[in-house]
mmCIF file of C-alpha atoms in Angstrom:
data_model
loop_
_atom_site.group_PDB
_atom_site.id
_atom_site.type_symbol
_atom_site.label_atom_id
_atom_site.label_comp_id
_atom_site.label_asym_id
_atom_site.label_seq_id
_atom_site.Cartn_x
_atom_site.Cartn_y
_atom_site.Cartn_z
ATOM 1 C CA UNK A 288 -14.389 6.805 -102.372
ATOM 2 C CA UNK A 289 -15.934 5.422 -99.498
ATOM 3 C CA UNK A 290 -19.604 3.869 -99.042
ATOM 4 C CA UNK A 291 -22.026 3.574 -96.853
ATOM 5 C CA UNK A 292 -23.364 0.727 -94.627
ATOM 6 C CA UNK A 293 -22.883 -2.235 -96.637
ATOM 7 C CA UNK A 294 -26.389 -4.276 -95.359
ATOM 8 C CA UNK A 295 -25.394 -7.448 -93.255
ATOM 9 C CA UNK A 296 -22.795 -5.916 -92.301
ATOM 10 C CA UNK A 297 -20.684 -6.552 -88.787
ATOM 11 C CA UNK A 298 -19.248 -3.592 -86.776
ATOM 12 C CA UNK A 299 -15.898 -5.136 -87.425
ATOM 13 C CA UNK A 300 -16.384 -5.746 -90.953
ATOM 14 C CA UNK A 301 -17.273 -1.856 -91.320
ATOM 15 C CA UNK A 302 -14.438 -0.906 -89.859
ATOM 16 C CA UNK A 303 -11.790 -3.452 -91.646
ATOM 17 C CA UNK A 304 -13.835 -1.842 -94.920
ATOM 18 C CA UNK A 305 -13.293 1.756 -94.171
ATOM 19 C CA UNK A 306 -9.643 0.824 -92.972
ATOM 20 C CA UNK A 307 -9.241 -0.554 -96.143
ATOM 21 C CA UNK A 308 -10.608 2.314 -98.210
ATOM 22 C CA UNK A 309 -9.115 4.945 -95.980
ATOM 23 C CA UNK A 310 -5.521 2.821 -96.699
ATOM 24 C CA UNK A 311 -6.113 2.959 -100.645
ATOM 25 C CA UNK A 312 -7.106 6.983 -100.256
ATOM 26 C CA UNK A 313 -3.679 7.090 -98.927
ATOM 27 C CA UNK A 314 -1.866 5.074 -100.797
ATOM 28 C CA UNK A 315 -2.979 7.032 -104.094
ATOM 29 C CA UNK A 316 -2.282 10.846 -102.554
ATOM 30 C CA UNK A 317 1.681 9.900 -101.106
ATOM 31 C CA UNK A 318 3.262 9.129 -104.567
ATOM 32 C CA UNK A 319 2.538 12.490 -106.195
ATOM 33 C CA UNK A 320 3.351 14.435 -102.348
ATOM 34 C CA UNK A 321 6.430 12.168 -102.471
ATOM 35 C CA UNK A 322 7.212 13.244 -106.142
ATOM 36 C CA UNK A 323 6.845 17.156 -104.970
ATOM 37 C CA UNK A 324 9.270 16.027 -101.684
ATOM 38 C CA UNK A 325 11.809 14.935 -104.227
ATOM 39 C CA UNK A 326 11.385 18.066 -106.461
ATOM 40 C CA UNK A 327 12.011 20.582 -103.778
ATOM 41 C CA UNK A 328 14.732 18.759 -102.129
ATOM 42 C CA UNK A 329 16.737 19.549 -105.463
ATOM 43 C CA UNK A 330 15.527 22.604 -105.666
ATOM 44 C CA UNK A 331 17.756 24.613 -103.336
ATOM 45 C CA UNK A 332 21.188 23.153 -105.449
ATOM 46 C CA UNK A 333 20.195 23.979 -108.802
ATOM 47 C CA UNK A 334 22.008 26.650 -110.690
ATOM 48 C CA UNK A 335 19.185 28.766 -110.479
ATOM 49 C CA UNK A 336 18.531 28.932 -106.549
ATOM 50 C CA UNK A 337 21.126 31.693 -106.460
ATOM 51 C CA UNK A 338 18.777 34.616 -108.364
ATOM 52 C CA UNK A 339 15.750 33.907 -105.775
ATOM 53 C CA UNK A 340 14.779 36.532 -103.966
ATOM 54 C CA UNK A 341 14.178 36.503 -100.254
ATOM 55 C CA UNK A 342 9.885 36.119 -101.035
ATOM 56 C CA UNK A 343 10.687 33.004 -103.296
ATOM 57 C CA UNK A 344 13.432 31.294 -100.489
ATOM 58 C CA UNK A 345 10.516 32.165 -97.899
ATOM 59 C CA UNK A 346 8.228 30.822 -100.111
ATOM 60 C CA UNK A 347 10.139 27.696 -100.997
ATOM 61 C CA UNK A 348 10.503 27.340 -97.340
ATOM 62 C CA UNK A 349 6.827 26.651 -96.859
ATOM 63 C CA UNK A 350 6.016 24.618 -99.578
ATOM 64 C CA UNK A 351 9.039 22.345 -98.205
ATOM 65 C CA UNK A 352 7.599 22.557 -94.894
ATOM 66 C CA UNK A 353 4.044 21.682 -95.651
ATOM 67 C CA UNK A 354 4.708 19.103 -97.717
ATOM 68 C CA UNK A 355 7.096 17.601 -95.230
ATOM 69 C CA UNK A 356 3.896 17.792 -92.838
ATOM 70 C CA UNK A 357 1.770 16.267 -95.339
ATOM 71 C CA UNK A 358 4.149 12.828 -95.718
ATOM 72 C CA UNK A 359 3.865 12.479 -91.552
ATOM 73 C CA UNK A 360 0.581 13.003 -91.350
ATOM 74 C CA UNK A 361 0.044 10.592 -93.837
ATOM 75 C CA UNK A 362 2.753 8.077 -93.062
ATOM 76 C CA UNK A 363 1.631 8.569 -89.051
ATOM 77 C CA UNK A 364 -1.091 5.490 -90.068
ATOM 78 C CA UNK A 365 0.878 3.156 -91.002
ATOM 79 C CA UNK A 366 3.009 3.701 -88.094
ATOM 80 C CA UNK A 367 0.108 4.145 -85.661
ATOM 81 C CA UNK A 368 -1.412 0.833 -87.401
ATOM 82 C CA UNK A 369 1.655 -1.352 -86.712
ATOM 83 C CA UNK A 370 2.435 0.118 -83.292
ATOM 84 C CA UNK A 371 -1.633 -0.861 -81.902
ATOM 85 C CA UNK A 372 -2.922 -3.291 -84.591
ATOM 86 C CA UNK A 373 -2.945 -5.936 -81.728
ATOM 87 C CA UNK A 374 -4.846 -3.664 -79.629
ATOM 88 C CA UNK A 375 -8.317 -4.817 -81.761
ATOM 89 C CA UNK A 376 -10.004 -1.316 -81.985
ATOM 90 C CA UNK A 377 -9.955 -0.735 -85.566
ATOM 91 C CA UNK A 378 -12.946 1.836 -85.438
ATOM 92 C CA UNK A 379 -10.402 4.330 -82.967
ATOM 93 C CA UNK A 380 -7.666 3.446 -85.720
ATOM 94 C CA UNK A 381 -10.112 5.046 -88.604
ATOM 95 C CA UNK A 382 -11.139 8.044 -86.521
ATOM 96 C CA UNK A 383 -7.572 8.803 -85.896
ATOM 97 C CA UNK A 384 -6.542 8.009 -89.835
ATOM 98 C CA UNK A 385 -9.486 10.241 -90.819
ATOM 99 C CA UNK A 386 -7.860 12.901 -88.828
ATOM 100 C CA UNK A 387 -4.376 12.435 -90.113
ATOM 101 C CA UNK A 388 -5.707 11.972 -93.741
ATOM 102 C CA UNK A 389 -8.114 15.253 -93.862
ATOM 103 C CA UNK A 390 -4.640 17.026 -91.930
ATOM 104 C CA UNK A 391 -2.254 15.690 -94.245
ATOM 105 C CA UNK A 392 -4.351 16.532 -97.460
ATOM 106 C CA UNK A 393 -4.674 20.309 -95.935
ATOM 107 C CA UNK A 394 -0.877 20.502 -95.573
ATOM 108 C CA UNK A 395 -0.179 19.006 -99.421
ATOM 109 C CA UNK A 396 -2.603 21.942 -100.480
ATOM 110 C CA UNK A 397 -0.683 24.309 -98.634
ATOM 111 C CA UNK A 398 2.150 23.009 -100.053
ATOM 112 C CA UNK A 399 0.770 22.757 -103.871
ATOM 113 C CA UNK A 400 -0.560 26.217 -103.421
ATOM 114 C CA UNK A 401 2.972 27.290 -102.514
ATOM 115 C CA UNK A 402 4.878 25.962 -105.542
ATOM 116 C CA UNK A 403 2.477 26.788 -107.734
ATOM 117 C CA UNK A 404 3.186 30.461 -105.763
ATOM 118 C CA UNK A 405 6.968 30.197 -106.084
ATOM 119 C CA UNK A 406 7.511 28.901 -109.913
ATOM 120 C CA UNK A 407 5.339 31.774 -111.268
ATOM 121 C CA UNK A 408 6.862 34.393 -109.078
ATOM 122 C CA UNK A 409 10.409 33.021 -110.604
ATOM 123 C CA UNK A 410 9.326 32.708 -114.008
ATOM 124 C CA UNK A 411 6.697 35.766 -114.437
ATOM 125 C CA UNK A 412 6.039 38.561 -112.235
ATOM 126 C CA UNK A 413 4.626 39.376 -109.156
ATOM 127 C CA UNK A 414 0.972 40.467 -110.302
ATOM 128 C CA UNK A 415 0.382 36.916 -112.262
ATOM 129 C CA UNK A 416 2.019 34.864 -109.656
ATOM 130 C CA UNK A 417 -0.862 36.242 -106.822
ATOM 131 C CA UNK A 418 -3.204 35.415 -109.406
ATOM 132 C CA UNK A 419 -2.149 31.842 -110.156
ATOM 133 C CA UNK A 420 -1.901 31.144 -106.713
ATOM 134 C CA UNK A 421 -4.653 32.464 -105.607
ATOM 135 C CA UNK A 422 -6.362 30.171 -108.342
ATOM 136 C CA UNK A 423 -4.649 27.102 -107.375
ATOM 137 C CA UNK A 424 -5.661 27.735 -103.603
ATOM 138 C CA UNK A 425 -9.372 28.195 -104.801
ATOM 139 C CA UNK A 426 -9.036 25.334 -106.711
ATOM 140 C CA UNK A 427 -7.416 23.169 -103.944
ATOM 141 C CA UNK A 428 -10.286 24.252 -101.658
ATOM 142 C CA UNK A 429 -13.072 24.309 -103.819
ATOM 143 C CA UNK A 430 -12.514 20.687 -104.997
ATOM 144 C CA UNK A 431 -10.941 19.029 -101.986
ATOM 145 C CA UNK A 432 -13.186 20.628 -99.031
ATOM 146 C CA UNK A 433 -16.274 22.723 -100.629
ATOM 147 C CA UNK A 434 -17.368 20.384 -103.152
ATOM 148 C CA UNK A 435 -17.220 17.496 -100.716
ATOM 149 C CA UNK A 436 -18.711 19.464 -97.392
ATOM 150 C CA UNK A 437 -21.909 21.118 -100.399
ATOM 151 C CA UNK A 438 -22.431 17.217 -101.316
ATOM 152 C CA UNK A 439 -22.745 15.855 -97.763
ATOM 153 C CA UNK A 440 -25.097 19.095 -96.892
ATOM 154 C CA UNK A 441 -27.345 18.074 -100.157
ATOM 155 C CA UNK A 442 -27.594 14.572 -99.168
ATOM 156 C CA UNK A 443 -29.008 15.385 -95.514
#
């Protein structure tokens, strides 16, 4: 999403820019982690809760965990933003968001990789569940960390 350098451009207009971008990057992951949030929060008091199995409830466990994790680490910016944003250092405030975002987005895969691990398990077997999962987590890391990491190692 981001760019580089723009030319001309001011130390503190680079780092309004990638505060800016790095704001937007959040604001379009949090809706769908937010969505999952919701999903699993009913999960537990549907009729069906009571035929999991103690692999699915550990299961479900995780993915509520994780994605919990993912919506502070990504929510810790705005509150680190309004706590310092007088404290003029916006280039500390998009090392740290960096940080929270690349965290945050490893915690929503954990947690997407866990649903995905715990709705086949309940509605197929075992044996196709591993494999889904399995998928989904190559997937997950494939698109989110190896295709991005392979790019910047091409470009150098």
């Amino acid at each position: 999403m981001g760019v580089g350098p723009q030319q001309g451009e001011s130390p503190k207009e680079r780092a309004d820019r990638e505060l800016g971008e790095l704001l937007n990057e959040f604001r379009v992951v949090l809706p769908g982690i937010t969505v999952l949030f919701g999903f699993l929060l009913a999960v537990p008091f549907a009729g069906g809760w009571k035929r999991v199995n103690d692999f699915q409830h550990d299961v479900f466990l995780t993915a509520f965990l994780a994605t919990g994790a993912s919506i502070a680490f990504l929510v810790a910016l705005s509150s680190y933003h309004r706590l310092r944003f007088r404290a003029a250092d916006k280039e500390h405030l998009v090392r740290v968001g960096n940080v929270l975002g690349i965290l945050g987005i490893a915690a929503f895969g954990a947690a997407l990789d866990a649903v995905v691990l715990l709705v086949t398990d309940f509605v197929a077997n075992s044996g196709f569940a591993d494999g889904a999962a399995g998928g989904a987590a190559a997937l997950v890391l494939f698109l989110w960390y190896g295709l991005p990491a392979w790019d910047r190692l091409r470009s150098r």
